[in-house]
CSV table of C-alpha atoms in Angstrom, one decimal:
chain,number,residue,atom,x,y,z
A,1,HIS,CA,2.7,-67.1,28.4
A,2,HIS,CA,0.7,-68.6,25.4
A,3,VAL,CA,-2.7,-68.3,23.6
A,4,ASP,CA,-5.3,-70.7,24.9
A,5,ASP,CA,-8.7,-71.3,22.0
A,6,ASN,CA,-11.2,-72.1,24.5
A,7,LYS,CA,-10.8,-68.5,25.4
A,8,CYS,CA,-11.7,-65.3,23.5
A,9,LEU,CA,-9.1,-63.1,22.4
A,10,PHE,CA,-8.4,-59.6,21.9
A,11,VAL,CA,-5.6,-57.6,20.4
A,12,PHE,CA,-4.3,-53.9,20.5
A,13,VAL,CA,-1.4,-52.8,18.4
A,14,GLY,CA,-0.4,-49.4,18.8
A,15,ARG,CA,1.8,-46.8,20.4
A,16,ILE,CA,1.0,-46.7,23.8
A,17,VAL,CA,0.1,-42.9,24.4
A,18,GLU,CA,-2.5,-41.2,25.5
A,19,GLN,CA,-4.8,-40.6,21.8
A,20,LYS,CA,-4.3,-44.7,21.9
A,21,GLY,CA,-6.9,-45.1,24.9
A,22,VAL,CA,-4.7,-48.0,25.7
A,23,HIS,CA,-5.6,-47.1,29.4
A,24,LEU,CA,-8.8,-47.9,29.3
A,25,ILE,CA,-7.3,-51.0,28.3
A,26,ILE,CA,-5.2,-51.6,32.2
A,27,ASP,CA,-7.8,-50.4,33.5
A,28,CYS,CA,-10.7,-52.5,33.3
A,29,PHE,CA,-9.0,-55.7,32.8
A,30,GLU,CA,-9.0,-56.8,36.1
A,31,GLU,CA,-12.7,-56.3,36.6
A,32,LEU,CA,-13.2,-58.2,33.3
A,33,HIS,CA,-11.3,-60.7,34.3
A,34,ARG,CA,-13.5,-60.9,37.2
A,35,ARG,CA,-16.7,-60.8,35.8
A,36,PHE,CA,-15.9,-63.4,33.1
A,37,ASN,CA,-14.3,-65.7,35.5
A,38,GLY,CA,-11.1,-65.7,33.2
A,39,ALA,CA,-12.3,-66.7,30.1
A,40,PHE,CA,-10.3,-63.2,28.5
A,41,GLN,CA,-6.9,-62.8,27.3
A,42,PHE,CA,-5.2,-60.1,26.2
A,43,ILE,CA,-2.5,-58.7,24.1
A,44,VAL,CA,-1.0,-54.9,24.4
A,45,GLY,CA,1.4,-54.8,21.9
A,46,GLY,CA,3.2,-51.2,21.8
A,47,GLN,CA,6.1,-49.9,23.2
A,48,ALA,CA,6.4,-46.7,25.2
A,49,ALA,CA,8.2,-43.8,25.3
A,50,PRO,CA,10.8,-43.9,27.4
A,51,ASP,CA,10.6,-40.5,28.3
A,52,ASP,CA,6.7,-40.2,28.5
A,53,ARG,CA,6.5,-40.0,32.4
A,54,SER,CA,2.9,-38.2,32.4
A,55,TYR,CA,1.2,-41.4,30.2
A,56,GLY,CA,3.8,-44.3,29.3
A,57,LEU,CA,5.9,-45.1,32.0
A,58,PRO,CA,2.3,-45.2,34.3
A,59,CYS,CA,0.8,-48.0,32.1
A,60,THR,CA,4.0,-49.7,30.8
A,61,HIS,CA,4.2,-50.6,35.2
A,62,ARG,CA,0.8,-51.4,35.5
A,63,MET,CA,0.9,-53.0,32.2
A,64,TRP,CA,4.2,-55.2,33.1
A,65,ASP,CA,2.7,-56.0,36.5
A,66,LEU,CA,-0.9,-57.9,35.1
A,67,ALA,CA,1.4,-59.8,32.7
A,68,GLN,CA,3.3,-61.3,36.2
A,69,ARG,CA,-0.1,-61.4,38.1
A,70,TYR,CA,-1.7,-62.9,34.9
A,71,PRO,CA,0.2,-64.7,33.1
A,72,GLY,CA,-2.6,-66.7,31.2
A,73,ASN,CA,-4.4,-63.5,30.3
A,74,PHE,CA,-2.6,-60.7,29.7
A,75,TRP,CA,0.3,-60.2,27.6
A,76,ALA,CA,2.8,-56.9,27.1
A,77,ASP,CA,5.8,-56.1,26.4
A,78,PRO,CA,5.7,-52.2,26.5
A,79,SER,CA,10.1,-51.6,26.6
A,80,GLN,CA,10.3,-53.7,23.4
A,81,PHE,CA,8.7,-52.4,19.3
A,82,PHE,CA,6.0,-54.7,18.6
A,83,ALA,CA,6.6,-56.7,15.2
A,84,ASP,CA,4.1,-59.0,15.2
A,85,GLY,CA,1.0,-57.2,14.8
A,86,LEU,CA,-0.6,-58.9,11.5
A,87,LEU,CA,0.7,-62.2,12.9
A,88,ALA,CA,-1.8,-60.8,15.8
A,89,PHE,CA,-4.6,-60.1,14.1
A,90,HIS,CA,-4.8,-63.5,12.3
A,91,ALA,CA,-5.1,-64.9,15.7
A,92,ALA,CA,-7.6,-62.3,17.3
A,93,ASP,CA,-10.9,-63.0,18.0
A,94,TYR,CA,-11.4,-58.8,18.6
A,95,THR,CA,-8.7,-56.4,17.9
A,96,LEU,CA,-9.8,-53.0,20.3
A,97,ILE,CA,-8.6,-49.5,18.4
A,98,PRO,CA,-10.0,-47.1,22.0
A,99,SER,CA,-8.4,-44.3,20.5
A,100,ILE,CA,-9.9,-41.1,22.1
A,101,PHE,CA,-9.9,-39.6,18.8
A,102,GLU,CA,-8.5,-41.6,15.5
A,103,PRO,CA,-8.5,-38.8,11.8
A,104,SER,CA,-8.2,-42.0,10.1
A,105,GLY,CA,-6.5,-45.3,10.9
A,106,ILE,CA,-5.4,-48.3,9.1
A,107,VAL,CA,-4.9,-50.9,12.1
A,108,GLN,CA,-9.0,-51.2,11.9
A,109,GLN,CA,-8.1,-52.3,7.6
A,110,GLU,CA,-4.9,-54.2,8.6
A,111,ALA,CA,-8.1,-56.3,11.4
A,112,PHE,CA,-9.9,-56.6,8.8
A,113,VAL,CA,-7.8,-58.1,5.9
A,114,SER,CA,-7.9,-60.8,8.8
A,115,GLY,CA,-11.5,-61.3,9.1
A,116,CYS,CA,-10.9,-60.3,12.3
A,117,PRO,CA,-13.7,-57.7,13.4
A,118,VAL,CA,-13.5,-54.0,15.3
A,119,ILE,CA,-14.1,-53.0,19.2
A,120,ALA,CA,-13.5,-49.3,18.6
A,121,PHE,CA,-14.2,-45.6,20.1
A,122,ARG,CA,-17.1,-44.0,18.1
A,123,THR,CA,-14.3,-41.1,16.3
A,124,GLY,CA,-12.5,-40.1,13.6
A,125,GLY,CA,-12.3,-42.2,10.8
A,126,LEU,CA,-13.0,-44.8,12.8
A,127,ALA,CA,-16.8,-43.9,13.1
A,128,ASP,CA,-16.7,-44.2,9.7
A,129,THR,CA,-15.5,-47.9,8.3
A,130,VAL,CA,-16.7,-49.6,11.9
A,131,PHE,CA,-20.4,-50.6,12.5
A,132,GLU,CA,-22.1,-52.3,15.4
A,133,TYR,CA,-22.3,-55.9,14.5
A,134,ASP,CA,-26.4,-55.9,14.3
A,135,ARG,CA,-27.7,-60.0,15.1
A,136,GLU,CA,-30.9,-59.7,13.2
A,137,LYS,CA,-29.5,-57.9,10.6
A,138,LYS,CA,-26.1,-60.0,10.2
A,139,THR,CA,-24.7,-55.9,9.6
A,140,GLY,CA,-22.4,-54.8,11.0
A,141,ASN,CA,-18.4,-55.4,11.8
A,142,GLY,CA,-17.6,-54.8,14.6
A,143,MET,CA,-18.8,-52.7,17.9
A,144,LEU,CA,-18.8,-49.4,18.9
A,145,PHE,CA,-18.4,-47.2,22.3
A,146,TRP,CA,-19.7,-43.6,22.5
A,147,SER,CA,-18.7,-42.7,25.5
A,148,HIS,CA,-15.0,-42.5,26.1
A,149,GLN,CA,-15.9,-44.6,29.6
A,150,HIS,CA,-15.0,-47.2,31.3
A,151,ARG,CA,-18.3,-48.0,31.6
A,152,ASP,CA,-19.2,-47.4,27.7
A,153,TYR,CA,-15.8,-49.8,27.1
A,154,MET,CA,-17.2,-52.8,29.1
A,155,MET,CA,-20.2,-52.6,28.0
A,156,ALA,CA,-18.1,-53.1,24.6
A,157,ILE,CA,-16.2,-56.0,25.5
A,158,GLU,CA,-19.4,-57.8,26.6
A,159,ARG,CA,-21.4,-57.3,23.7
A,160,ALA,CA,-18.4,-58.5,21.5
A,161,PHE,CA,-18.7,-61.4,23.9
A,162,ASN,CA,-22.0,-62.7,24.1
A,163,VAL,CA,-21.6,-62.4,20.0
A,164,TYR,CA,-18.3,-64.5,20.3
A,165,THR,CA,-19.9,-67.4,22.0
A,166,ASP,CA,-23.1,-67.8,19.4
A,167,LYS,CA,-20.7,-68.6,17.2
A,168,PRO,CA,-23.4,-68.5,13.5
A,169,ASN,CA,-23.5,-65.1,14.5
A,170,TYR,CA,-19.7,-64.5,15.8
A,171,TRP,CA,-18.4,-66.7,12.2
A,172,LYS,CA,-21.1,-64.2,10.0
A,173,LEU,CA,-18.9,-61.1,12.1
A,174,ARG,CA,-15.7,-61.7,11.6
A,175,GLU,CA,-17.2,-62.5,7.0
A,176,ASN,CA,-18.6,-59.2,7.5
A,177,ALA,CA,-15.2,-58.0,8.7
A,178,ALA,CA,-13.2,-59.2,6.0
A,179,GLN,CA,-15.5,-58.2,3.4
A,180,SER,CA,-14.8,-53.8,4.7
A,181,VAL,CA,-11.4,-53.8,3.8
A,182,LEU,CA,-10.8,-50.3,1.2
A,183,THR,CA,-8.5,-51.4,-1.0
A,184,THR,CA,-5.9,-48.5,-2.3
A,185,ALA,CA,-8.1,-47.3,-5.2
A,186,GLU,CA,-11.2,-47.2,-2.9
A,187,VAL,CA,-8.9,-44.4,-0.3
A,188,ALA,CA,-7.5,-42.7,-2.9
A,189,VAL,CA,-10.8,-42.4,-4.5
A,190,GLN,CA,-12.2,-40.5,-1.5
A,191,TRP,CA,-8.6,-38.8,-0.9
A,192,ALA,CA,-8.9,-37.5,-4.8
A,193,ARG,CA,-12.6,-36.4,-3.6
A,194,GLU,CA,-11.7,-34.7,-0.3
A,195,PHE,CA,-8.2,-32.8,-2.1
A,196,ALA,CA,-11.0,-31.5,-5.4
A,197,ARG,CA,-13.9,-30.1,-2.4
A,198,MET,CA,-11.1,-28.5,-1.1
A,199,TYR,CA,-9.9,-27.1,-4.1
A,200,LEU,CA,-12.9,-26.0,-5.1
A,201,LYS,CA,-13.5,-24.7,-0.6
A,202,VAL,CA,-10.2,-22.5,-1.7
A,203,PHE,CA,-11.3,-21.4,-4.9
A,204,GLU,CA,-15.1,-20.4,-4.0
A,205,ASN,CA,-13.6,-18.5,-0.9
A,206,LYS,CA,-11.4,-16.8,-3.4
A,207,ARG,CA,-14.0,-15.6,-6.0
A,208,ARG,CA,-16.0,-14.6,-3.1
A,209,GLU,CA,-13.1,-12.2,-1.8
A,210,HIS,CA,-12.2,-10.6,-5.0
A,211,GLU,CA,-16.2,-10.2,-5.8
A,212,GLU,CA,-16.0,-8.6,-2.3
A,213,GLU,CA,-12.8,-5.8,-2.8
A,214,GLU,CA,-14.6,-5.4,-6.8
A,215,GLU,CA,-17.9,-4.5,-5.0
A,216,GLU,CA,-15.8,-2.5,-2.5
A,217,ARG,CA,-14.2,-0.1,-4.8
A,218,GLU,CA,-16.9,0.1,-6.9
A,219,LYS,CA,-18.4,1.6,-3.4
A,220,GLU,CA,-15.1,3.9,-3.2
A,221,ARG,CA,-15.7,5.1,-6.7
A,222,ILE,CA,-18.6,6.1,-6.2
A,223,GLU,CA,-18.2,7.9,-3.3
A,224,LYS,CA,-15.5,9.1,-5.2
A,225,GLU,CA,-17.5,10.6,-7.9
A,226,ARG,CA,-20.1,12.0,-5.7
A,227,ALA,CA,-17.7,14.5,-3.4
A,228,GLU,CA,-15.6,15.6,-6.1
A,229,LYS,CA,-19.6,16.3,-7.7
A,230,GLU,CA,-19.9,18.0,-4.5
A,231,LYS,CA,-16.7,19.9,-4.4
A,232,ALA,CA,-17.2,21.3,-8.2
A,233,GLU,CA,-21.3,22.2,-7.5
A,234,ALA,CA,-20.0,24.0,-4.5
A,235,GLU,CA,-17.3,26.3,-6.5
A,236,LYS,CA,-19.4,27.0,-8.7
A,237,ALA,CA,-21.9,28.5,-7.1
A,238,GLU,CA,-18.8,30.2,-5.4
A,239,HIS,CA,-18.3,32.1,-8.1
A,240,ASN,CA,-21.9,32.8,-9.3
A,241,LYS,CA,-22.2,34.7,-6.2
């Protein structure tokens, strides 16, 4: 196994779990390999839990099979923790993040630090940080697919490869990726704003609940006074008879 500079290198780094969408990479590899005449290399760097029989184990068997049959185009060792993530991002032409859901996501930031564009499913924090590259406007830091299906994923790979072969645009894409890194300060400010929004929301809800309780107590007071007045008037009328 070795990296071929003449091939486009796609790297995935993460846990081999259903949330991370690794099955898309595995399911589509052979069709992409045939369609593009072996022009791609894939590294799947991640460990599968040995007791995950429903997802991790099937993925493990299929990845070992692909690695054995396509040694020059596919590498994975899901039995071991992958410790070379940052090195892989530096070597990669694209980072793959096909997560089904991703509340925030740190992998895309690690890729951006390496100047590596990202191919991601448009969800959660990925949708907030990864943007489709526009050749005319020269904007964007990766490729997105909007439906978590094999066809959409492969179309994103194809768009990525088309940009990869157009070197001026590809180097602009890498430049954009490197400029997309969110600093710790920026993230801290965003989290502070979110916590403030949540606090104010809680405070507003508490205030509204307090007002509703006060309003309910006032209604009860008025109703009690009315009932007592009616009772007094009835007793007075009875006394006057």
